Coordinates of C-alpha atoms in Angstrom, one line a residue:
M345 CA -0.1 -0.1 -0.2
Q346 CA 3.0 2.3 0.8
T347 CA 4.3 1.8 -2.8
V348 CA 1.1 2.4 -4.3
S349 CA 0.7 6.0 -2.2
N350 CA 4.2 7.0 -3.2
V351 CA 3.4 6.2 -6.8
L352 CA 0.1 8.6 -6.5
E353 CA 2.2 11.1 -4.9
Y354 CA 5.2 11.1 -7.2
F355 CA 2.9 11.4 -10.5
Q356 CA 0.2 13.4 -8.7
I357 CA -2.3 11.1 -10.2
Q358 CA -5.1 12.3 -7.8
K359 CA -4.3 15.9 -8.2
R360 CA -4.7 15.7 -11.9
G361 CA -7.8 13.8 -11.6
S362 CA -6.6 10.4 -12.9
T363 CA -6.1 6.9 -11.5
V364 CA -3.3 4.1 -11.7
R365 CA -5.8 2.0 -13.8
T366 CA -6.5 4.9 -16.3
E367 CA -2.9 5.7 -16.5
V368 CA -1.9 1.9 -17.4
I369 CA -4.8 1.7 -19.9
A370 CA -3.7 4.9 -21.4
G371 CA 0.2 3.9 -21.7
A372 CA -1.1 0.5 -23.3
T373 CA -2.9 2.5 -25.6
T374 CA -0.5 4.6 -27.1
F375 CA 2.1 1.7 -27.2
A376 CA -0.6 0.0 -29.3
T377 CA -0.8 2.9 -31.7
M378 CA 3.0 3.3 -31.9
A379 CA 4.0 -0.1 -32.5
Y380 CA 4.2 0.2 -36.3
I381 CA 7.7 2.0 -35.7
L382 CA 9.1 -1.4 -34.7
I383 CA 8.4 -2.4 -38.5
I384 CA 9.1 0.8 -40.1
Q385 CA 12.1 1.8 -38.5
P386 CA 14.2 -1.7 -39.6
K387 CA 12.6 -1.5 -43.1
Y388 CA 13.9 2.0 -43.7
M389 CA 17.3 1.5 -42.1
G390 CA 17.6 -2.0 -43.5
E391 CA 17.3 -0.5 -47.0
A392 CA 20.1 1.8 -46.2
G393 CA 22.5 -1.1 -45.5
M394 CA 22.3 -1.6 -41.9
D395 CA 21.4 -4.6 -39.9
A396 CA 17.5 -4.7 -39.6
V397 CA 17.2 -6.9 -36.6
G398 CA 19.9 -4.8 -35.0
V399 CA 17.7 -1.5 -35.7
L400 CA 14.6 -3.2 -34.3
L401 CA 16.3 -4.2 -31.0
A402 CA 17.6 -0.5 -30.8
T403 CA 14.2 1.2 -31.5
A404 CA 12.3 -0.9 -29.0
L405 CA 15.3 -0.3 -26.1
V406 CA 15.7 3.3 -27.0
S407 CA 12.0 4.4 -27.4
G408 CA 11.3 2.1 -24.2
L409 CA 14.0 3.9 -22.2
I410 CA 13.5 7.4 -23.3
T411 CA 9.7 7.2 -22.9
I412 CA 10.1 5.9 -19.4
V413 CA 12.8 9.1 -18.5
M414 CA 10.1 11.5 -20.3
G415 CA 7.4 10.0 -17.7
L416 CA 9.8 10.2 -14.6
V417 CA 11.3 14.0 -15.5
S418 CA 8.3 15.8 -17.1
N419 CA 5.5 13.7 -15.5
M420 CA 3.8 14.0 -19.0
P421 CA 1.9 11.2 -20.8
F422 CA 4.3 11.5 -24.2
A423 CA 6.0 8.7 -25.7
L424 CA 9.0 9.0 -28.0
A425 CA 10.5 6.9 -30.8
P426 CA 12.3 7.5 -34.0
G427 CA 10.4 10.2 -36.0
M428 CA 8.8 9.4 -39.3
G429 CA 10.4 11.7 -42.0
S430 CA 13.6 11.6 -40.3
N431 CA 14.4 7.9 -40.9
A432 CA 13.4 8.6 -44.5
V433 CA 15.8 11.4 -45.2
L434 CA 18.6 9.6 -43.5
A435 CA 17.8 6.4 -45.5
N436 CA 16.9 7.7 -48.8
S437 CA 18.2 11.4 -49.2
I438 CA 21.8 10.6 -47.6
V439 CA 22.6 7.0 -47.9
L440 CA 20.9 5.8 -50.9
A441 CA 21.3 9.1 -52.8
G442 CA 25.2 8.5 -52.6
I443 CA 25.8 11.6 -50.2
A444 CA 27.3 9.9 -47.4
S445 CA 27.5 6.2 -45.2
W446 CA 24.9 5.7 -42.6
Q447 CA 27.3 5.9 -40.0
V448 CA 27.9 9.5 -41.3
G449 CA 24.4 10.1 -41.4
L450 CA 23.9 9.1 -37.6
G451 CA 27.0 11.5 -36.9
M452 CA 24.8 14.2 -38.5
V453 CA 21.8 13.2 -36.3
F454 CA 24.1 13.1 -33.3
I455 CA 25.6 16.7 -33.9
S456 CA 22.0 18.0 -34.7
G457 CA 20.7 16.5 -31.3
T458 CA 23.6 18.1 -29.4
V459 CA 22.5 21.5 -30.7
F460 CA 19.0 20.6 -29.3
L461 CA 20.3 19.9 -25.8
L462 CA 22.4 23.1 -25.7
L463 CA 19.4 25.2 -26.6
S464 CA 17.0 23.2 -24.2
I465 CA 19.8 23.5 -21.1
F466 CA 19.8 27.4 -22.1
G467 CA 16.0 27.8 -22.2
V468 CA 16.2 29.0 -25.7
R469 CA 13.6 26.4 -27.1
E470 CA 11.4 27.3 -24.1
L471 CA 11.6 31.1 -24.6
I472 CA 10.6 30.6 -28.3
V473 CA 7.3 28.8 -27.3
K474 CA 6.1 31.8 -24.8
L475 CA 7.0 34.5 -27.6
I476 CA 4.5 32.4 -30.3
P477 CA 0.9 34.2 -30.5
K478 CA -1.4 32.7 -28.2
D479 CA -4.1 31.8 -31.1
I480 CA -1.3 30.3 -33.1
K481 CA -0.2 28.0 -30.4
I482 CA -4.0 26.9 -30.2
G483 CA -3.9 26.5 -33.9
I484 CA -1.1 24.2 -33.8
S485 CA -3.0 21.9 -31.5
A486 CA -6.0 21.8 -34.2
G487 CA -3.6 21.6 -37.2
L488 CA -1.7 18.7 -35.4
G489 CA -5.2 17.0 -35.2
L490 CA -5.9 17.4 -39.1
F491 CA -2.7 16.0 -39.8
I492 CA -3.2 13.0 -37.7
I493 CA -6.5 12.4 -39.4
R494 CA -5.4 12.6 -43.1
T495 CA -2.2 10.3 -42.2
A496 CA -4.7 7.8 -40.5
L497 CA -7.1 8.1 -43.7
V498 CA -4.0 7.3 -46.1
N499 CA -2.4 4.6 -43.9
A500 CA -5.5 2.7 -44.0
K501 CA -6.5 3.4 -47.7
L502 CA -9.9 4.6 -46.7
V503 CA -9.5 7.4 -49.0
A504 CA -8.2 6.8 -52.6
E505 CA -4.9 7.9 -53.9
N506 CA -4.5 11.8 -53.7
F507 CA -7.8 12.0 -52.1
K508 CA -9.9 11.0 -55.1
G509 CA -12.8 9.6 -53.5
L510 CA -13.2 7.0 -50.9
G511 CA -11.1 3.8 -50.6
D512 CA -11.9 0.5 -52.5
F513 CA -13.9 -1.4 -49.9
S514 CA -13.7 -4.6 -51.4
Q515 CA -10.3 -4.9 -50.2
P516 CA -10.5 -7.0 -46.7
S517 CA -8.0 -4.5 -45.2
V518 CA -10.1 -1.5 -46.0
A519 CA -13.1 -2.8 -44.9
L520 CA -11.6 -3.7 -41.8
A521 CA -10.7 -0.3 -41.2
G522 CA -14.1 0.7 -42.1
I523 CA -15.6 -1.8 -39.6
G524 CA -12.7 -0.5 -36.8
L525 CA -14.0 2.9 -37.4
I526 CA -17.4 1.9 -36.7
I527 CA -16.3 -0.1 -33.8
C528 CA -14.2 2.8 -32.0
L529 CA -17.2 5.0 -32.5
V530 CA -19.7 2.7 -30.8
L531 CA -17.3 2.2 -27.6
N532 CA -16.3 5.8 -27.5
Y533 CA -19.7 7.3 -27.4
A534 CA -21.6 4.7 -25.8
R535 CA -23.2 5.7 -22.6
F536 CA -25.0 3.7 -19.9
T537 CA -27.2 4.8 -17.2
V538 CA -27.3 2.8 -14.1
K539 CA -29.4 3.8 -10.9
G540 CA -29.2 7.5 -12.3
R541 CA -25.4 7.6 -13.1
T542 CA -24.1 7.7 -16.5
Y543 CA -21.0 5.8 -17.5
K544 CA -18.9 5.3 -20.3
I545 CA -16.4 2.4 -21.4
R546 CA -13.3 3.0 -20.1
G547 CA -10.4 2.0 -22.2
A548 CA -12.6 2.5 -25.1
I549 CA -10.0 3.2 -27.9
L550 CA -7.5 0.2 -26.8
L551 CA -10.5 -2.0 -26.7
G552 CA -11.5 -1.1 -30.2
I553 CA -8.1 -2.0 -31.4
I554 CA -7.9 -5.0 -29.9
I555 CA -11.2 -5.9 -31.2
T556 CA -10.3 -4.8 -34.5
T557 CA -7.2 -6.8 -34.6
V558 CA -9.1 -10.0 -33.5
L559 CA -11.6 -9.5 -36.1
G560 CA -8.7 -9.2 -38.6
L561 CA -7.4 -12.6 -37.6
I562 CA -11.0 -13.9 -38.4
M563 CA -11.0 -12.2 -41.9
G564 CA -7.6 -13.2 -42.5
V565 CA -6.2 -9.7 -42.7
V566 CA -4.0 -10.4 -39.8
K567 CA -2.0 -13.5 -39.2
F568 CA -0.8 -14.8 -35.9
P569 CA 2.9 -15.1 -35.8
E570 CA 4.6 -18.5 -36.0
S571 CA 6.7 -17.4 -32.7
I572 CA 5.7 -14.8 -30.3
F573 CA 9.5 -14.4 -29.5
T574 CA 11.9 -12.1 -31.4
K575 CA 14.2 -13.9 -33.6
G576 CA 18.0 -13.0 -33.9
A577 CA 20.5 -12.9 -31.3
L578 CA 20.8 -9.6 -29.2
S579 CA 24.5 -9.4 -30.7
S580 CA 22.8 -7.8 -33.9
L581 CA 22.4 -4.7 -31.7
G582 CA 26.2 -4.4 -32.0
N583 CA 26.3 -4.1 -35.5
V584 CA 24.5 -0.7 -35.3
A585 CA 25.3 0.6 -32.1
F586 CA 28.1 3.0 -31.4
K587 CA 28.6 3.3 -35.0
A588 CA 27.9 7.1 -35.4
D589 CA 30.6 8.9 -37.3
V590 CA 30.6 12.5 -35.8
L591 CA 34.0 13.5 -37.0
G592 CA 33.0 12.5 -40.5
A593 CA 29.9 14.4 -40.5
L594 CA 31.6 17.8 -39.7
R595 CA 31.7 18.7 -43.4
P596 CA 30.3 22.0 -44.7
E597 CA 28.3 19.9 -47.4
Y598 CA 26.5 18.4 -44.5
I599 CA 25.1 21.6 -42.6
A600 CA 22.0 21.5 -44.7
F601 CA 20.9 18.1 -43.6
M602 CA 22.0 18.8 -40.1
L603 CA 19.7 21.9 -40.5
A604 CA 16.7 19.9 -41.9
F605 CA 17.0 17.6 -39.0
F606 CA 17.2 20.5 -36.4
I607 CA 14.1 22.4 -37.9
S608 CA 11.9 19.2 -38.4
D609 CA 12.2 17.9 -34.9
F610 CA 12.0 21.3 -33.0
F611 CA 9.0 22.5 -34.8
S612 CA 7.6 18.6 -34.8
T613 CA 8.2 18.4 -31.1
L614 CA 6.8 21.7 -30.5
G615 CA 3.5 21.3 -32.3
T616 CA 3.1 17.8 -30.7
A617 CA 4.0 19.3 -27.1
L618 CA 1.5 21.8 -27.3
G619 CA -1.0 20.0 -29.0
L620 CA -1.1 17.2 -26.4
A621 CA -0.8 19.6 -23.4
N622 CA -3.9 21.8 -24.8
K623 CA -5.9 18.3 -25.1
A624 CA -4.6 17.2 -21.4
G625 CA -5.6 20.5 -20.0
M626 CA -2.2 21.4 -19.0
M627 CA -1.8 24.8 -20.8
D628 CA -1.8 28.1 -18.6
E629 CA -4.1 31.0 -19.3
N630 CA -1.9 32.7 -21.9
G631 CA -1.6 29.4 -23.9
N632 CA 2.0 28.3 -22.7
F633 CA 2.8 24.9 -21.5
P634 CA 5.2 25.1 -18.1
L635 CA 6.6 21.9 -18.4
I636 CA 7.7 22.2 -22.0
G637 CA 11.2 22.9 -20.9
K638 CA 11.4 19.5 -19.4
V639 CA 9.8 17.9 -22.2
F640 CA 12.3 19.6 -24.8
L641 CA 15.3 18.6 -22.7
V642 CA 14.2 14.8 -22.4
D643 CA 13.4 15.0 -26.5
S644 CA 17.1 16.2 -27.0
V645 CA 18.5 13.6 -24.9
G646 CA 16.6 11.1 -26.8
T647 CA 17.9 12.3 -30.1
I648 CA 21.5 12.0 -29.1
T649 CA 21.0 8.5 -27.4
G650 CA 19.0 7.3 -30.5
A651 CA 22.1 8.5 -32.4
V652 CA 24.7 6.6 -30.5
M653 CA 22.4 3.4 -30.7
G654 CA 22.0 3.8 -34.5
L655 CA 18.6 5.4 -34.8
S656 CA 17.4 8.5 -36.8
V657 CA 16.1 11.4 -35.0
V658 CA 14.0 10.5 -31.6
T659 CA 11.1 12.5 -31.1
T660 CA 7.8 13.0 -29.2
Y661 CA 5.2 11.0 -31.0
V662 CA 1.6 12.8 -31.9
E663 CA 0.2 9.0 -31.0
S664 CA 0.5 10.0 -27.5
A665 CA -2.6 11.6 -28.1
T666 CA -4.5 8.3 -27.9
G667 CA -3.2 7.9 -24.5
V668 CA -4.2 11.3 -23.3
E669 CA -7.6 10.7 -24.9
V670 CA -8.5 7.8 -22.8
G671 CA -7.3 9.9 -19.7
G672 CA -3.7 9.7 -19.4
R673 CA -2.6 12.6 -17.5
T674 CA 0.7 11.6 -15.9
G675 CA 4.1 10.3 -16.4
L676 CA 2.8 6.9 -15.2
A677 CA 1.1 6.3 -18.7
S678 CA 4.7 7.0 -20.2
V679 CA 6.5 4.7 -17.9
V680 CA 3.8 1.9 -19.1
T681 CA 4.5 2.7 -22.7
G682 CA 8.0 2.4 -22.3
L683 CA 7.9 -1.0 -20.4
L684 CA 5.8 -2.3 -23.2
F685 CA 8.3 -1.0 -25.8
I686 CA 10.8 -2.8 -23.8
A687 CA 9.1 -5.7 -23.6
A688 CA 8.9 -5.7 -27.6
V689 CA 12.5 -6.4 -27.4
F690 CA 11.6 -10.3 -26.8
F691 CA 8.0 -10.3 -27.9
A692 CA 8.1 -8.2 -31.1
P693 CA 6.0 -10.3 -33.4
L694 CA 3.1 -10.5 -31.0
F695 CA 3.2 -6.5 -31.0
L696 CA 3.5 -6.3 -34.6
M697 CA 0.7 -8.4 -35.4
I698 CA -1.9 -5.2 -34.9
P699 CA -2.7 -3.8 -38.1
T700 CA -3.0 -0.3 -39.3
A701 CA -6.7 -0.8 -40.0
A702 CA -6.8 -1.2 -36.1
T703 CA -4.8 1.8 -35.1
S704 CA -5.9 4.2 -37.8
P705 CA -9.6 4.3 -36.7
A706 CA -8.6 5.4 -33.0
L707 CA -6.1 7.9 -34.5
I708 CA -9.1 9.6 -36.6
L709 CA -11.1 10.0 -33.5
I710 CA -8.0 11.5 -31.7
G711 CA -7.6 13.9 -34.4
I712 CA -11.2 15.1 -34.2
S713 CA -11.0 15.6 -30.5
M714 CA -7.7 17.7 -30.7
M715 CA -9.6 20.4 -32.7
N716 CA -11.7 21.2 -29.5
G717 CA -9.3 23.9 -28.8
L718 CA -10.5 26.0 -31.5
K719 CA -13.4 27.2 -29.1
S720 CA -11.0 29.5 -27.6
V721 CA -9.8 31.1 -30.3
D722 CA -11.1 34.6 -31.5
F723 CA -12.9 34.1 -34.8
D724 CA -12.5 37.8 -36.0
P725 CA -11.0 37.4 -39.3
L726 CA -7.8 39.1 -38.1
K727 CA -7.3 36.4 -35.7
W728 CA -8.7 33.5 -37.3
T729 CA -7.1 33.8 -40.8
P730 CA -3.6 32.8 -39.8
V731 CA -4.9 29.9 -37.5
A732 CA -7.0 28.6 -40.4
I733 CA -4.3 28.8 -42.9
L734 CA -1.8 27.1 -40.4
M735 CA -4.2 24.3 -40.2
I736 CA -4.5 23.9 -44.0
G737 CA -0.7 23.9 -44.0
S738 CA -0.4 21.1 -41.4
L739 CA -3.1 19.0 -43.2
F740 CA -1.1 18.9 -46.3
G741 CA 2.6 19.5 -45.3
G742 CA 2.6 18.4 -41.9
T743 CA 3.1 20.3 -38.7
P744 CA 6.6 21.9 -39.2
K745 CA 5.5 23.5 -42.5
G746 CA 1.9 24.3 -41.2
I747 CA 3.8 26.3 -38.4
A748 CA 6.1 28.3 -40.6
I749 CA 2.9 29.0 -43.1
G750 CA 0.8 30.0 -39.9
L751 CA 3.5 32.3 -38.5
V752 CA 4.2 34.1 -42.1
T753 CA 0.5 34.6 -42.5
Y754 CA 0.3 36.1 -38.9
C755 CA 2.8 38.7 -39.8
I756 CA 1.6 39.8 -43.1
V757 CA -2.0 40.0 -42.0
N758 CA -1.2 41.9 -38.8
I759 CA 1.3 44.2 -40.9
M760 CA -1.2 45.1 -43.4
Y761 CA -3.9 45.7 -41.0
Y762 CA -1.7 48.1 -39.1
T763 CA -0.6 49.8 -42.2
F764 CA -3.9 50.2 -43.9
T765 CA -6.3 51.1 -41.2
D766 CA -7.1 53.8 -38.9
E767 CA -7.2 51.2 -35.8
R768 CA -3.4 51.6 -35.2
S769 CA -2.1 49.9 -32.1
K770 CA 1.4 48.7 -31.6
E771 CA -0.2 45.6 -30.1
T772 CA -1.4 44.5 -33.3
L773 CA 2.0 44.4 -34.8
P774 CA 3.8 41.0 -34.6
S775 CA 7.2 41.5 -32.5
L776 CA 10.4 41.6 -34.3
F777 CA 11.0 38.0 -32.8
T778 CA 8.1 36.7 -34.2
I779 CA 8.9 38.0 -37.6
V780 CA 12.4 36.4 -37.1
L781 CA 11.0 33.3 -36.0
A782 CA 8.5 33.1 -39.0
L783 CA 11.6 33.7 -41.6
L784 CA 13.7 31.0 -39.8
T785 CA 10.9 28.4 -40.0
C786 CA 10.7 28.9 -43.8
L787 CA 14.2 27.7 -44.1
Q788 CA 12.8 24.1 -44.2
F789 CA 11.4 24.8 -47.5
F790 CA 14.7 25.3 -49.1
I791 CA 17.0 22.5 -47.5

């Protein structure tokens, strides 16, 4: 009992209106929606010439350990893993394009991660967040929600290529995704009244993922693995770990790639952290997230650790939103997610059988719920236009590019309003910092 009491006190579970059971379910739900990285990361890095089994083990270990650290340090239900995008850049744009070896590529990631860490230690990243306009920060959360929805629809093939109509539901996997969406809707919004009290299904999203996976087994879309144990000796890890060539990465022609890693990770983490914090009700009255400094710090350490162990940029995952949605409010959820990642080192096939058709419906509902923050946005055209354009940019270009487009729009709209109206107020003008930040974010379009 004393141990449980200590856990409750350390993670402030009761103070944040949660329970141990809720945090455990939240952590498991987040893991279920992130397990795909255990497939994708080895695929990308394997094509670049790395030991795929070693990459899988590194992915599980680093994701697990750094997610646990995130839970213990920041006390937030955020999970981390190698980011989608940076793995493609490392494998395709650097290694397969003949620019550099994967060892040098890892060196680039290490250097960019070191820059992240220094900026986090000196509070520069935290300062940047505080100086971003409040409505833009709210828009980041909504834009992230739209991006999650789009990604889920595309991955599950619920929409046709290039959004030319709905997907082909004669395909079993697409049909399973459609059924999974119905299951998630029913479980998530079902309410039962007993003796005058209304109840909802706890862990509805995780339950929906499990039921859809079982249904996939029945339909033949999902195959039960021949063995639930990971094949390949742990020695495979040695083929990818501690191979980063940092000195080899210190060449002028590699600066653009390191800058690309830096900008992508910075604004991806920024958007994810603010979006999740807003969803969890952890933002203050000015739209700031007081704990973001700790999140940035752990995120930076994750990137450096990942590079050392043979991974591309490690970042905070938007799939953490699924855990937040089911009630996760503390770092205990992250600890649970991390432990499941570590367990995946030994039981990877069991976790990898969860299909995209089971996780995508859950992500669609999460994306919808993340747009709730728009109710606090001022819909006056001057305030709303930059937010709307940020959301559109996020939908089609991803969170980092959406932030850039939104900030540029904010500067243009407010400067024009100040210049061509009689209602001139210095409060209307964007600060010099905001203008500089907007220009810096645009660098990602040219590298």
